[in-house]
mmCIF file of C-alpha atoms and ligand atoms in Angstrom:
data_model
loop_
_atom_site.group_PDB
_atom_site.id
_atom_site.type_symbol
_atom_site.label_atom_id
_atom_site.label_comp_id
_atom_site.label_asym_id
_atom_site.label_seq_id
_atom_site.Cartn_x
_atom_site.Cartn_y
_atom_site.Cartn_z
ATOM 1 C CA UNK A 1 -107.171 206.948 173.115
ATOM 2 C CA UNK A 2 -103.060 207.393 171.890
ATOM 3 C CA UNK A 3 -102.065 209.580 168.975
ATOM 4 C CA UNK A 4 -99.189 210.064 166.773
ATOM 5 C CA UNK A 5 -97.175 211.789 164.605
ATOM 6 C CA UNK A 6 -98.829 211.106 160.654
ATOM 7 C CA UNK A 7 -94.658 211.351 160.108
ATOM 8 C CA UNK A 8 -93.946 208.091 162.583
ATOM 9 C CA UNK A 9 -96.746 206.290 161.760
ATOM 10 C CA UNK A 10 -95.895 206.044 158.108
ATOM 11 C CA UNK A 11 -92.402 205.341 158.869
ATOM 12 C CA UNK A 12 -93.110 202.938 161.756
ATOM 13 C CA UNK A 13 -95.473 200.646 159.352
ATOM 14 C CA UNK A 14 -92.918 201.061 156.722
ATOM 15 C CA UNK A 15 -94.822 203.177 154.139
ATOM 16 C CA UNK A 16 -91.618 205.700 153.904
ATOM 17 C CA UNK A 17 -89.522 207.272 155.744
ATOM 18 C CA UNK A 18 -90.261 210.618 158.065
ATOM 19 C CA UNK A 19 -88.505 212.467 155.331
ATOM 20 C CA UNK A 20 -90.368 211.405 152.447
ATOM 21 C CA UNK A 21 -94.353 211.943 154.351
ATOM 22 C CA UNK A 22 -94.394 215.754 153.311
ATOM 23 C CA UNK A 23 -94.906 214.226 149.983
ATOM 24 C CA UNK A 24 -97.504 211.187 150.935
ATOM 25 C CA UNK A 25 -99.219 214.258 152.164
ATOM 26 C CA UNK A 26 -98.818 216.643 149.205
ATOM 27 C CA UNK A 27 -100.003 213.881 147.006
ATOM 28 C CA UNK A 28 -103.065 213.424 149.182
ATOM 29 C CA UNK A 29 -102.699 210.201 149.464
ATOM 30 C CA UNK A 30 -103.326 210.356 153.325
ATOM 31 C CA UNK A 31 -106.318 211.617 155.265
ATOM 32 C CA UNK A 32 -107.638 211.847 158.482
ATOM 33 C CA UNK A 33 -111.169 210.119 158.264
ATOM 34 C CA UNK A 34 -112.556 212.041 155.201
ATOM 35 C CA UNK A 35 -110.119 215.011 155.361
ATOM 36 C CA UNK A 36 -106.837 215.372 153.396
ATOM 37 C CA UNK A 37 -104.001 215.418 155.605
ATOM 38 C CA UNK A 38 -101.540 217.909 155.521
ATOM 39 C CA UNK A 39 -98.961 218.438 158.565
ATOM 40 C CA UNK A 40 -97.520 215.888 159.133
ATOM 41 C CA UNK A 41 -95.977 216.408 162.891
ATOM 42 C CA UNK A 42 -100.295 216.181 163.068
ATOM 43 C CA UNK A 43 -101.047 214.260 166.569
ATOM 44 C CA UNK A 44 -103.472 211.018 165.113
ATOM 45 C CA UNK A 45 -105.526 208.298 166.304
ATOM 46 C CA UNK A 46 -103.907 205.579 164.020
ATOM 47 C CA UNK A 47 -107.466 203.404 163.810
ATOM 48 C CA UNK A 48 -108.653 207.350 161.713
ATOM 49 C CA UNK A 49 -105.794 207.367 159.083
ATOM 50 C CA UNK A 50 -106.014 206.090 155.706
ATOM 51 C CA UNK A 51 -103.286 205.792 153.585
ATOM 52 C CA UNK A 52 -103.900 205.584 149.930
ATOM 53 C CA UNK A 53 -107.500 205.128 150.943
ATOM 54 C CA UNK A 54 -106.936 201.967 153.768
ATOM 55 C CA UNK A 55 -106.654 201.856 156.857
ATOM 56 C CA UNK A 56 -103.227 200.946 158.376
ATOM 57 C CA UNK A 57 -101.403 197.988 157.845
ATOM 58 C CA UNK A 58 -101.475 195.744 161.213
ATOM 59 C CA UNK A 59 -101.446 199.015 163.241
ATOM 60 C CA UNK A 60 -100.604 196.799 165.981
ATOM 61 C CA UNK A 61 -97.393 194.752 165.284
ATOM 62 C CA UNK A 62 -97.468 191.653 162.444
ATOM 63 C CA UNK A 63 -97.788 188.101 163.877
ATOM 64 C CA UNK A 64 -97.836 185.588 161.194
ATOM 65 C CA UNK A 65 -97.629 181.911 160.535
ATOM 66 C CA UNK A 66 -95.488 180.637 157.000
ATOM 67 C CA UNK A 67 -95.778 177.657 155.613
ATOM 68 C CA UNK A 68 -92.008 177.788 154.515
ATOM 69 C CA UNK A 69 -91.288 175.497 151.513
ATOM 70 C CA UNK A 70 -87.808 174.222 151.023
ATOM 71 C CA UNK A 71 -85.176 176.561 149.019
ATOM 72 C CA UNK A 72 -85.843 179.880 151.099
ATOM 73 C CA UNK A 73 -83.493 180.583 153.947
ATOM 74 C CA UNK A 74 -84.587 182.321 156.926
ATOM 75 C CA UNK A 75 -81.526 184.943 156.848
ATOM 76 C CA UNK A 76 -82.211 188.993 156.034
ATOM 77 C CA UNK A 77 -78.853 188.968 154.382
ATOM 78 C CA UNK A 78 -79.125 188.635 150.786
ATOM 79 C CA UNK A 79 -75.756 187.187 149.803
ATOM 80 C CA UNK A 80 -76.997 184.145 151.440
ATOM 81 C CA UNK A 81 -80.069 183.529 148.750
ATOM 82 C CA UNK A 82 -83.350 183.689 148.321
ATOM 83 C CA UNK A 83 -85.378 184.304 151.806
ATOM 84 C CA UNK A 84 -88.514 183.562 153.528
ATOM 85 C CA UNK A 85 -89.118 187.409 153.300
ATOM 86 C CA UNK A 86 -90.187 187.424 149.112
ATOM 87 C CA UNK A 87 -93.315 185.132 150.370
ATOM 88 C CA UNK A 88 -94.094 188.920 152.890
ATOM 89 C CA UNK A 89 -95.414 192.542 151.596
ATOM 90 C CA UNK A 90 -92.186 194.257 151.060
ATOM 91 C CA UNK A 91 -94.084 196.839 153.080
ATOM 92 C CA UNK A 92 -93.100 194.035 156.448
ATOM 93 C CA UNK A 93 -89.500 194.850 156.111
ATOM 94 C CA UNK A 94 -89.517 198.791 155.912
ATOM 95 C CA UNK A 95 -91.164 198.571 159.214
ATOM 96 C CA UNK A 96 -89.540 199.832 162.558
ATOM 97 C CA UNK A 97 -88.284 197.478 163.771
ATOM 98 C CA UNK A 98 -88.888 195.329 160.766
ATOM 99 C CA UNK A 99 -90.592 191.686 160.600
ATOM 100 C CA UNK A 100 -88.272 188.711 161.658
ATOM 101 C CA UNK A 101 -88.882 184.657 162.134
ATOM 102 C CA UNK A 102 -89.009 183.671 165.320
ATOM 103 C CA UNK A 103 -86.301 181.393 164.932
ATOM 104 C CA UNK A 104 -85.111 179.955 161.872
ATOM 105 C CA UNK A 105 -85.604 176.548 160.277
ATOM 106 C CA UNK A 106 -82.657 175.789 157.597
ATOM 107 C CA UNK A 107 -82.956 176.811 153.896
ATOM 108 C CA UNK A 108 -84.057 172.741 153.210
ATOM 109 C CA UNK A 109 -86.721 172.490 156.314
ATOM 110 C CA UNK A 110 -90.496 173.265 155.535
ATOM 111 C CA UNK A 111 -93.200 173.521 157.904
ATOM 112 C CA UNK A 112 -94.696 176.206 160.573
ATOM 113 C CA UNK A 113 -92.835 179.716 160.696
ATOM 114 C CA UNK A 114 -93.916 182.316 163.385
ATOM 115 C CA UNK A 115 -92.760 186.355 161.932
ATOM 116 C CA UNK A 116 -93.420 189.078 163.771
ATOM 117 C CA UNK A 117 -92.072 192.866 164.344
ATOM 118 C CA UNK A 118 -92.291 192.040 167.968
ATOM 119 C CA UNK A 119 -89.242 191.989 169.523
ATOM 120 C CA UNK A 120 -90.214 190.504 173.345
ATOM 121 C CA UNK A 121 -92.310 187.110 171.455
ATOM 122 C CA UNK A 122 -89.221 186.660 169.445
ATOM 123 C CA UNK A 123 -87.321 186.502 173.209
ATOM 124 C CA UNK A 124 -91.028 185.059 174.742
ATOM 125 C CA UNK A 125 -91.069 182.123 171.501
ATOM 126 C CA UNK A 126 -86.960 181.185 171.182
ATOM 127 C CA UNK A 127 -86.001 181.399 175.287
ATOM 128 C CA UNK A 128 -86.018 177.400 176.346
ATOM 129 C CA UNK A 129 -87.278 178.987 179.612
ATOM 130 C CA UNK A 130 -90.381 178.941 178.076
ATOM 131 C CA UNK A 131 -90.321 175.529 176.642
ATOM 132 C CA UNK A 132 -92.590 176.174 173.513
ATOM 133 C CA UNK A 133 -93.017 172.515 172.239
ATOM 134 C CA UNK A 134 -91.437 172.450 168.790
ATOM 135 C CA UNK A 135 -93.045 169.275 166.436
ATOM 136 C CA UNK A 136 -91.018 168.613 163.782
ATOM 137 C CA UNK A 137 -91.908 164.942 161.047
ATOM 138 C CA UNK A 138 -88.485 163.821 160.232
ATOM 139 C CA UNK A 139 -87.072 161.283 157.857
ATOM 140 C CA UNK A 140 -83.255 159.620 157.851
ATOM 141 C CA UNK A 141 -81.935 157.610 155.326
ATOM 142 C CA UNK A 142 -82.015 154.312 156.879
ATOM 143 C CA UNK A 143 -84.175 152.074 159.415
ATOM 144 C CA UNK A 144 -84.286 154.121 162.756
ATOM 145 C CA UNK A 145 -83.388 152.247 165.907
ATOM 146 C CA UNK A 146 -86.359 152.186 169.049
ATOM 147 C CA UNK A 147 -83.387 152.904 171.076
ATOM 148 C CA UNK A 148 -83.615 156.604 169.732
ATOM 149 C CA UNK A 149 -86.691 157.634 171.835
ATOM 150 C CA UNK A 150 -85.286 157.008 175.866
ATOM 151 C CA UNK A 151 -81.949 158.147 174.567
ATOM 152 C CA UNK A 152 -83.486 161.877 172.821
ATOM 153 C CA UNK A 153 -85.820 161.250 176.218
ATOM 154 C CA UNK A 154 -82.831 161.183 178.782
ATOM 155 C CA UNK A 155 -81.400 164.726 178.580
ATOM 156 C CA UNK A 156 -78.223 163.887 178.629
ATOM 157 C CA UNK A 157 -77.659 163.562 174.854
ATOM 158 C CA UNK A 158 -74.646 165.700 173.748
ATOM 159 C CA UNK A 159 -74.225 167.255 170.286
ATOM 160 C CA UNK A 160 -70.437 167.738 169.398
ATOM 161 C CA UNK A 161 -69.514 171.682 170.805
ATOM 162 C CA UNK A 162 -72.565 172.111 173.231
ATOM 163 C CA UNK A 163 -71.565 172.480 176.495
ATOM 164 C CA UNK A 164 -74.747 171.369 177.776
ATOM 165 C CA UNK A 165 -77.083 168.360 176.876
ATOM 166 C CA UNK A 166 -79.962 168.564 175.239
ATOM 167 C CA UNK A 167 -83.331 169.065 177.126
ATOM 168 C CA UNK A 168 -84.970 165.617 176.945
ATOM 169 C CA UNK A 169 -86.936 165.392 173.811
ATOM 170 C CA UNK A 170 -90.079 163.328 172.988
ATOM 171 C CA UNK A 171 -89.836 160.620 169.772
ATOM 172 C CA UNK A 172 -91.736 159.176 168.417
ATOM 173 C CA UNK A 173 -91.180 156.210 165.625
ATOM 174 C CA UNK A 174 -94.664 156.609 163.301
ATOM 175 C CA UNK A 175 -92.802 154.489 160.043
ATOM 176 C CA UNK A 176 -88.962 152.438 159.187
ATOM 177 C CA UNK A 177 -87.439 155.627 158.335
ATOM 178 C CA UNK A 178 -90.040 158.175 159.720
ATOM 179 C CA UNK A 179 -90.152 159.808 163.334
ATOM 180 C CA UNK A 180 -91.885 162.536 165.345
ATOM 181 C CA UNK A 181 -90.079 165.266 167.361
ATOM 182 C CA UNK A 182 -90.656 167.287 169.819
ATOM 183 C CA UNK A 183 -88.603 169.597 171.743
ATOM 184 C CA UNK A 184 -88.432 172.662 173.913
ATOM 185 C CA UNK A 185 -85.347 173.846 172.307
ATOM 186 C CA UNK A 186 -84.028 175.541 169.417
ATOM 187 C CA UNK A 187 -80.548 175.192 168.856
ATOM 188 C CA UNK A 188 -78.391 175.454 165.490
ATOM 189 C CA UNK A 189 -79.416 172.231 163.197
ATOM 190 C CA UNK A 190 -80.593 170.814 166.279
ATOM 191 C CA UNK A 191 -82.980 167.901 164.777
ATOM 192 C CA UNK A 192 -80.130 166.853 162.453
ATOM 193 C CA UNK A 193 -77.177 166.586 164.994
ATOM 194 C CA UNK A 194 -79.631 165.228 167.427
ATOM 195 C CA UNK A 195 -79.980 162.331 164.433
ATOM 196 C CA UNK A 196 -76.414 162.505 163.963
ATOM 197 C CA UNK A 197 -75.081 161.577 166.722
ATOM 198 C CA UNK A 198 -76.399 158.712 165.775
ATOM 199 C CA UNK A 199 -75.379 158.608 162.621
ATOM 200 C CA UNK A 200 -78.628 159.123 161.236
ATOM 201 C CA UNK A 201 -78.738 161.635 158.199
ATOM 202 C CA UNK A 202 -82.307 163.818 158.065
ATOM 203 C CA UNK A 203 -83.479 163.706 154.483
ATOM 204 C CA UNK A 204 -86.148 165.632 154.925
ATOM 205 C CA UNK A 205 -88.013 167.351 158.296
ATOM 206 C CA UNK A 206 -91.171 169.414 158.410
ATOM 207 C CA UNK A 207 -92.753 171.412 161.922
ATOM 208 C CA UNK A 208 -95.370 170.499 161.753
ATOM 209 C CA UNK A 209 -96.644 172.599 165.712
ATOM 210 C CA UNK A 210 -95.308 175.618 167.490
ATOM 211 C CA UNK A 211 -96.629 175.357 171.380
ATOM 212 C CA UNK A 212 -100.432 175.137 170.949
ATOM 213 C CA UNK A 213 -100.295 175.813 166.892
ATOM 214 C CA UNK A 214 -100.455 173.383 164.236
ATOM 215 C CA UNK A 215 -100.026 173.992 160.457
ATOM 216 C CA UNK A 216 -102.870 172.806 158.984
ATOM 217 C CA UNK A 217 -104.243 172.812 156.657
ATOM 218 C CA UNK A 218 -102.441 175.906 155.242
ATOM 219 C CA UNK A 219 -100.532 175.687 151.179
ATOM 220 C CA UNK A 220 -96.384 176.106 151.188
ATOM 221 C CA UNK A 221 -95.558 179.766 150.511
ATOM 222 C CA UNK A 222 -99.065 180.929 151.991
ATOM 223 C CA UNK A 223 -99.010 182.778 155.275
ATOM 224 C CA UNK A 224 -102.086 183.868 157.454
ATOM 225 C CA UNK A 225 -102.144 186.422 160.467
ATOM 226 C CA UNK A 226 -103.046 184.583 164.256
ATOM 227 C CA UNK A 227 -102.987 185.766 167.904
ATOM 228 C CA UNK A 228 -99.636 185.526 170.302
ATOM 229 C CA UNK A 229 -102.807 183.910 172.520
ATOM 230 C CA UNK A 230 -102.588 180.937 169.762
ATOM 231 C CA UNK A 231 -98.861 179.994 170.862
HETATM 232 N N1 URA B 1 -83.703 171.255 163.803
HETATM 233 C C1 URA B 1 -82.848 171.618 162.514
HETATM 234 O O1 URA B 1 -82.177 170.646 162.202
HETATM 235 N N2 URA B 1 -83.343 172.098 161.614
HETATM 236 C C2 URA B 1 -84.771 172.864 161.662
HETATM 237 O O2 URA B 1 -84.476 173.644 160.339
HETATM 238 C C3 URA B 1 -85.286 173.113 162.780
HETATM 239 C C4 URA B 1 -84.447 172.331 163.548
#
């Protein structure tokens, strides 16, 4: 079993910095099995460590599905307003690397958002090469035009300032002003900009699916751990 230094485990998982770890050990907050740990440089199996009596939090990395409510941004920068990280354990932002969202949803968009501290998963699931299907439920400001269906499916729709046309997307009209849209890309404001190309304003937007994963009955503001294989 791989062993790591105690101070590295504490800092990697966001408990404290390596420098602060000696204080944590002195205070008796860290145990190896039943024994109070004394040396921050001691190498231990992560599963043997107890911190304040608890096993190490998400020792294999964080991966959760969050139901993003409206009004929160996905940015880490506090100057951009209240963010989704306020819904998650504070310690996750001190992990190394810290948690981040897999792509972003606009401030007013609700729904399924993945959050992880695993960079390769972010790269895999945001790259259009991997063709991960994202499904959005949109409401627009006037009655929809059925001609949007073949237009979005055509692979010829150009968004202003984007050099490449959008990849084919599947639009299903679900009501006079409501539709579901499945995309494999994740361009900036993509859904709003696709509708705007034909003069529609998206008045509400919700993501209900990411890959194989459905948001289901998870309440707004709640999160739940998932396995990478669920995507
Ligand atoms: N497309 C948008 O326009 N906004 C989002 O939040 C997600 C996709």
